[in-house]
Amino acid sequence: MSATPLSCPVPQTFEFVPELDEFLELFPHRGSFLWAEHPQPGQRPHWNTETRHLLSDRLIKQGAYLYGVRFGSHTHYLMIDLDRKSCYHPYRDSLAVRRILAALEPIGLVRYVAVSSSYSGGIHLYFPFVQGQPSWLIAQTAKVLLENAGFNLARGQIELFPNARLSWGADYNGHRLPLQSGSYLLDPDWQPMHTTPERFVYQWRLAESANSASTPLLEQTVKQAERRPYRRLKGLAQKFLNDLNAEIELGWTGYGQTNRLLGRIALREYVFYHAIHGGQPLTGGQLAERILEVAESLPGYQQWCRHQHEIVRLSLYWARCIELSNYYPYGGQSLVESTSAHLTWNQQQSQDARERIQLAVAQLLEAGTLPVTVKARVAALKSLAKVSSDTLYKNKDLWHVENGLKAAPCEEFHPDPENRGDLRSLEPRQQGGFHPPGTNKLSPTSVPAPQGPGTDGTTALSEGEREGEIHSPSRGPKPEGIELLRSILQDLEARNRRRKARYRMTVQEVPPDERWFQPVIAGLHSQ
C-alpha cells in the first residue's frame, strides 16, 4: 500500500499568502523587514527589524503598522532619499535633481517616480528598470557616479537604496514602502497630488520603459569611474594609478586616440602591474603582450581603432618607449608623479613632443635604421617625429649617443676607406682632363724604388712616373720624444691642408687649371 501525502509529507517552503496586487509585486523581497508603530504628529517612528517570518501582502494591506523592505541579491529599482533638511532638496536647490539625473544618465537611468516619504517633507526618487541587476553593482555604480559629481552621500543629505555595503553578508539598508501614511506622488513642482496604487504603478511602468540599465554597462561604468583604494600603494601612488585608470578604462571614443591610449597603458602596466597582481615588474616582450591584451579588451577598440593591423608592433614600440623613459616600476626609484591635470599648454606640448620622440626612436630601433652619428640621427628624428632641432636637444636623454643609445652598424654610415678620393686624382692630364687614382695598367704591378739624384741635382724618374708625382718617404726608425710629437703635428697639418684643398675644388663652378694646383703641390712638396 503506497503512502499517502499525509503519512509522508514533503518539506515545503513556508511562504506568505500572495495577493493579486500589482503594486505590492513591485517590492518582492520580504525577508528581514522593518516595522514601526504610527508615530505621533511631529515625531519620528521607531523602526524594528523582524527576521522570524516574511512580510506578507495581507499585513501591508491591513495597515496596522508602518512597514519597510530591504533588498535581495538582485533588484529592479534604485531609490534615492533626499531629506527635507538636505542641501539637495528641491526647496533648497531647484537644480539638484537635474544634476542627479545627469550623473546617473551614463548607466541608463533617465526617468524617476517622485513620492513624498512622509509628513517630514523628504522625497524618494524611484528609478525602476526592466532587467533585474545585482544589488551591490547598481549600488556601487550609483555611489561612484554621484560622488564623482560632487554629491555628499550621508545620512540626512542623500542616501541610496540599495546602499553600497562595507562587507559581504550584511543586510542592505531598508526603506519605507511608498503610499503609506504621509506618502504621495509629487507633481513636477514637487507638490503632492491625489495618489492611488494604480496611478503609482502607471508612472512606474513609464519610467521603467525609459530606463535601460544593463549589467555590462554597470560593470564598465564602475570600472571607469571608481577610484579604488589599493592597500599595496601609498600616498600619491594611489592617486597616480587612479588617474591612469580614469584615462584608460574609458577606451576609444573616437579616431586618433590609439597611440595616446597605448602610451598610458604602457605607463600603468610598467609602473604598477607587479604591485597590484604580484610577481616581478613587466619588461620587454611580457610588457608588450600585456599592453596588447589590455588594448584589445577596452571598449571602442573594434569600432574606433584604425591601427588594428599593426597593434602588435605598436605595443612593442610603446613597451620600449616606457623602458627608455624616466619612469620606474613602483618600489624602485622615485615615482614620477602624474601632473597632467595641472600642466600648462606649453608643458602639454613639451610632453607630447617627448612622446613623439620616444615613438620615433622605437621605430628606428625596430627597423634597425637608427643612425650612428648625431647629425644623421637628428635629421632622421626631425623627419619622423615632426620636431625641431631645438626640441630634440632639449630632450637629449631620449636619443643622444652620449646616453648610451647605440645603433646597429649600417653601411650608410661607415664608408669604405678604400673608396675615398686621392689628391692625385685631381692632377690634370696633359689634355686637361682628370683620371682616377687607380694603378697604371701599362706599368708593372711592382713599382721600383726611386732612383738617386742625378749629376744635375735632379731625381731620376722610374718607369711609368711623371714629373711632379708625390712619393712617400721611405720607412725608417720610429721617432721618439719631441720628434714623435713634431711628426704628429705635421701629419695633422698636412691632413688639414688636404681637406681644405678638396673643399676648394668642390666649390669651383668649372674644373681648375694647372696654375690653380701649383701652390697646392708646392705645399705638399715642402713637407
PDB file of N, CA and C in Angstrom, residues 316-318 320-322 324 354-371 377 380-386 398-400 405:
ATOM      1  N   LEU A 316      54.780  46.773 -29.003  1.00  0.00           N
ATOM      2  CA  LEU A 316      56.214  46.602 -28.775  1.00  0.00           C
ATOM      3  C   LEU A 316      56.931  47.943 -28.740  1.00  0.00           C
ATOM      4  N   TYR A 317      56.553  48.862 -29.632  1.00  0.00           N
ATOM      5  CA  TYR A 317      57.163  50.191 -29.635  1.00  0.00           C
ATOM      6  C   TYR A 317      56.965  50.899 -28.297  1.00  0.00           C
ATOM      7  N   TRP A 318      55.714  50.869 -27.801  1.00  0.00           N
ATOM      8  CA  TRP A 318      55.435  51.598 -26.565  1.00  0.00           C
ATOM      9  C   TRP A 318      56.057  50.911 -25.356  1.00  0.00           C
ATOM     10  N   ARG A 320      58.999  49.562 -25.439  1.00  0.00           N
ATOM     11  CA  ARG A 320      60.378  50.047 -25.453  1.00  0.00           C
ATOM     12  C   ARG A 320      60.446  51.521 -25.050  1.00  0.00           C
ATOM     13  N   CYS A 321      59.450  52.298 -25.468  1.00  0.00           N
ATOM     14  CA  CYS A 321      59.442  53.718 -25.117  1.00  0.00           C
ATOM     15  C   CYS A 321      59.393  53.918 -23.609  1.00  0.00           C
ATOM     16  N   ILE A 322      58.523  53.184 -22.935  1.00  0.00           N
ATOM     17  CA  ILE A 322      58.380  53.394 -21.494  1.00  0.00           C
ATOM     18  C   ILE A 322      59.629  52.926 -20.758  1.00  0.00           C
ATOM     19  N   LEU A 324      62.597  53.258 -21.910  1.00  0.00           N
ATOM     20  CA  LEU A 324      63.609  54.281 -22.154  1.00  0.00           C
ATOM     21  C   LEU A 324      63.282  55.594 -21.453  1.00  0.00           C
ATOM     22  N   ARG A 354      57.940  64.864 -26.351  1.00  0.00           N
ATOM     23  CA  ARG A 354      58.733  63.761 -25.800  1.00  0.00           C
ATOM     24  C   ARG A 354      58.151  62.416 -26.200  1.00  0.00           C
ATOM     25  N   GLU A 355      56.837  62.308 -26.185  1.00  0.00           N
ATOM     26  CA  GLU A 355      56.209  61.047 -26.570  1.00  0.00           C
ATOM     27  C   GLU A 355      56.459  60.741 -28.043  1.00  0.00           C
ATOM     28  N   ARG A 356      56.415  61.765 -28.897  1.00  0.00           N
ATOM     29  CA  ARG A 356      56.678  61.533 -30.324  1.00  0.00           C
ATOM     30  C   ARG A 356      58.130  61.130 -30.553  1.00  0.00           C
ATOM     31  N   ILE A 357      59.046  61.747 -29.814  1.00  0.00           N
ATOM     32  CA  ILE A 357      60.459  61.380 -29.956  1.00  0.00           C
ATOM     33  C   ILE A 357      60.682  59.941 -29.503  1.00  0.00           C
ATOM     34  N   GLN A 358      60.064  59.548 -28.392  1.00  0.00           N
ATOM     35  CA  GLN A 358      60.190  58.172 -27.915  1.00  0.00           C
ATOM     36  C   GLN A 358      59.681  57.187 -28.953  1.00  0.00           C
ATOM     37  N   LEU A 359      58.543  57.491 -29.550  1.00  0.00           N
ATOM     38  CA  LEU A 359      57.986  56.593 -30.552  1.00  0.00           C
ATOM     39  C   LEU A 359      58.881  56.527 -31.779  1.00  0.00           C
ATOM     40  N   ALA A 360      59.435  57.660 -32.194  1.00  0.00           N
ATOM     41  CA  ALA A 360      60.311  57.675 -33.362  1.00  0.00           C
ATOM     42  C   ALA A 360      61.574  56.858 -33.112  1.00  0.00           C
ATOM     43  N   VAL A 361      62.169  57.005 -31.932  1.00  0.00           N
ATOM     44  CA  VAL A 361      63.360  56.216 -31.592  1.00  0.00           C
ATOM     45  C   VAL A 361      63.034  54.731 -31.595  1.00  0.00           C
ATOM     46  N   ALA A 362      61.880  54.377 -31.042  1.00  0.00           N
ATOM     47  CA  ALA A 362      61.493  52.966 -31.015  1.00  0.00           C
ATOM     48  C   ALA A 362      61.304  52.419 -32.421  1.00  0.00           C
ATOM     49  N   GLN A 363      60.735  53.214 -33.309  1.00  0.00           N
ATOM     50  CA  GLN A 363      60.538  52.761 -34.686  1.00  0.00           C
ATOM     51  C   GLN A 363      61.870  52.573 -35.395  1.00  0.00           C
ATOM     52  N   LEU A 364      62.801  53.493 -35.195  1.00  0.00           N
ATOM     53  CA  LEU A 364      64.117  53.356 -35.828  1.00  0.00           C
ATOM     54  C   LEU A 364      64.881  52.162 -35.273  1.00  0.00           C
ATOM     55  N   LEU A 365      64.771  51.936 -33.974  1.00  0.00           N
ATOM     56  CA  LEU A 365      65.419  50.765 -33.388  1.00  0.00           C
ATOM     57  C   LEU A 365      64.817  49.481 -33.930  1.00  0.00           C
ATOM     58  N   GLU A 366      63.496  49.460 -34.064  1.00  0.00           N
ATOM     59  CA  GLU A 366      62.830  48.258 -34.559  1.00  0.00           C
ATOM     60  C   GLU A 366      63.251  47.955 -35.985  1.00  0.00           C
ATOM     61  N   ALA A 367      63.381  49.006 -36.806  1.00  0.00           N
ATOM     62  CA  ALA A 367      63.756  48.809 -38.206  1.00  0.00           C
ATOM     63  C   ALA A 367      65.263  48.661 -38.384  1.00  0.00           C
ATOM     64  N   GLY A 368      66.047  48.872 -37.317  1.00  0.00           N
ATOM     65  CA  GLY A 368      67.495  48.764 -37.421  1.00  0.00           C
ATOM     66  C   GLY A 368      68.124  49.884 -38.212  1.00  0.00           C
ATOM     67  N   THR A 369      67.470  51.047 -38.273  1.00  0.00           N
ATOM     68  CA  THR A 369      67.957  52.168 -39.079  1.00  0.00           C
ATOM     69  C   THR A 369      68.288  53.387 -38.235  1.00  0.00           C
ATOM     70  N   LEU A 370      68.506  53.213 -36.939  1.00  0.00           N
ATOM     71  CA  LEU A 370      68.878  54.348 -36.106  1.00  0.00           C
ATOM     72  C   LEU A 370      70.306  54.761 -36.454  1.00  0.00           C
ATOM     73  N   PRO A 371      70.519  55.989 -36.950  1.00  0.00           N
ATOM     74  CA  PRO A 371      71.858  56.406 -37.376  1.00  0.00           C
ATOM     75  C   PRO A 371      72.859  56.392 -36.228  1.00  0.00           C
ATOM     76  N   ARG A 377      71.340  61.282 -36.926  1.00  0.00           N
ATOM     77  CA  ARG A 377      70.248  60.910 -36.018  1.00  0.00           C
ATOM     78  C   ARG A 377      69.261  62.063 -35.851  1.00  0.00           C
ATOM     79  N   ALA A 380      67.068  62.247 -38.987  1.00  0.00           N
ATOM     80  CA  ALA A 380      66.059  61.188 -39.048  1.00  0.00           C
ATOM     81  C   ALA A 380      64.922  61.444 -38.067  1.00  0.00           C
ATOM     82  N   LEU A 381      65.250  61.877 -36.863  1.00  0.00           N
ATOM     83  CA  LEU A 381      64.212  62.108 -35.850  1.00  0.00           C
ATOM     84  C   LEU A 381      63.371  63.327 -36.177  1.00  0.00           C
ATOM     85  N   LYS A 382      63.973  64.361 -36.761  1.00  0.00           N
ATOM     86  CA  LYS A 382      63.189  65.538 -37.155  1.00  0.00           C
ATOM     87  C   LYS A 382      62.144  65.166 -38.195  1.00  0.00           C
ATOM     88  N   SER A 383      62.521  64.303 -39.116  1.00  0.00           N
ATOM     89  CA  SER A 383      61.575  63.899 -40.155  1.00  0.00           C
ATOM     90  C   SER A 383      60.481  62.985 -39.618  1.00  0.00           C
ATOM     91  N   LEU A 384      60.847  62.080 -38.721  1.00  0.00           N
ATOM     92  CA  LEU A 384      59.889  61.076 -38.247  1.00  0.00           C
ATOM     93  C   LEU A 384      59.010  61.600 -37.118  1.00  0.00           C
ATOM     94  N   ALA A 385      59.581  62.341 -36.181  1.00  0.00           N
ATOM     95  CA  ALA A 385      58.827  62.823 -35.019  1.00  0.00           C
ATOM     96  C   ALA A 385      58.198  64.184 -35.241  1.00  0.00           C
ATOM     97  N   LYS A 386      58.548  64.860 -36.348  1.00  0.00           N
ATOM     98  CA  LYS A 386      57.988  66.181 -36.657  1.00  0.00           C
ATOM     99  C   LYS A 386      58.302  67.186 -35.545  1.00  0.00           C
ATOM    100  N   LEU A 398      66.637  61.180 -24.531  1.00  0.00           N
ATOM    101  CA  LEU A 398      65.841  60.161 -25.215  1.00  0.00           C
ATOM    102  C   LEU A 398      66.553  59.556 -26.418  1.00  0.00           C
ATOM    103  N   TRP A 399      67.563  60.248 -26.988  1.00  0.00           N
ATOM    104  CA  TRP A 399      68.089  59.782 -28.267  1.00  0.00           C
ATOM    105  C   TRP A 399      69.602  59.953 -28.435  1.00  0.00           C
ATOM    106  N   HIS A 400      70.251  60.806 -27.652  1.00  0.00           N
ATOM    107  CA  HIS A 400      71.641  61.160 -27.935  1.00  0.00           C
ATOM    108  C   HIS A 400      72.573  59.990 -27.650  1.00  0.00           C
ATOM    109  N   LEU A 405      72.642  55.215 -26.141  1.00  0.00           N
ATOM    110  CA  LEU A 405      71.675  54.656 -27.087  1.00  0.00           C
ATOM    111  C   LEU A 405      72.420  54.294 -28.356  1.00  0.00           C
TER     112      LEU A 405
END
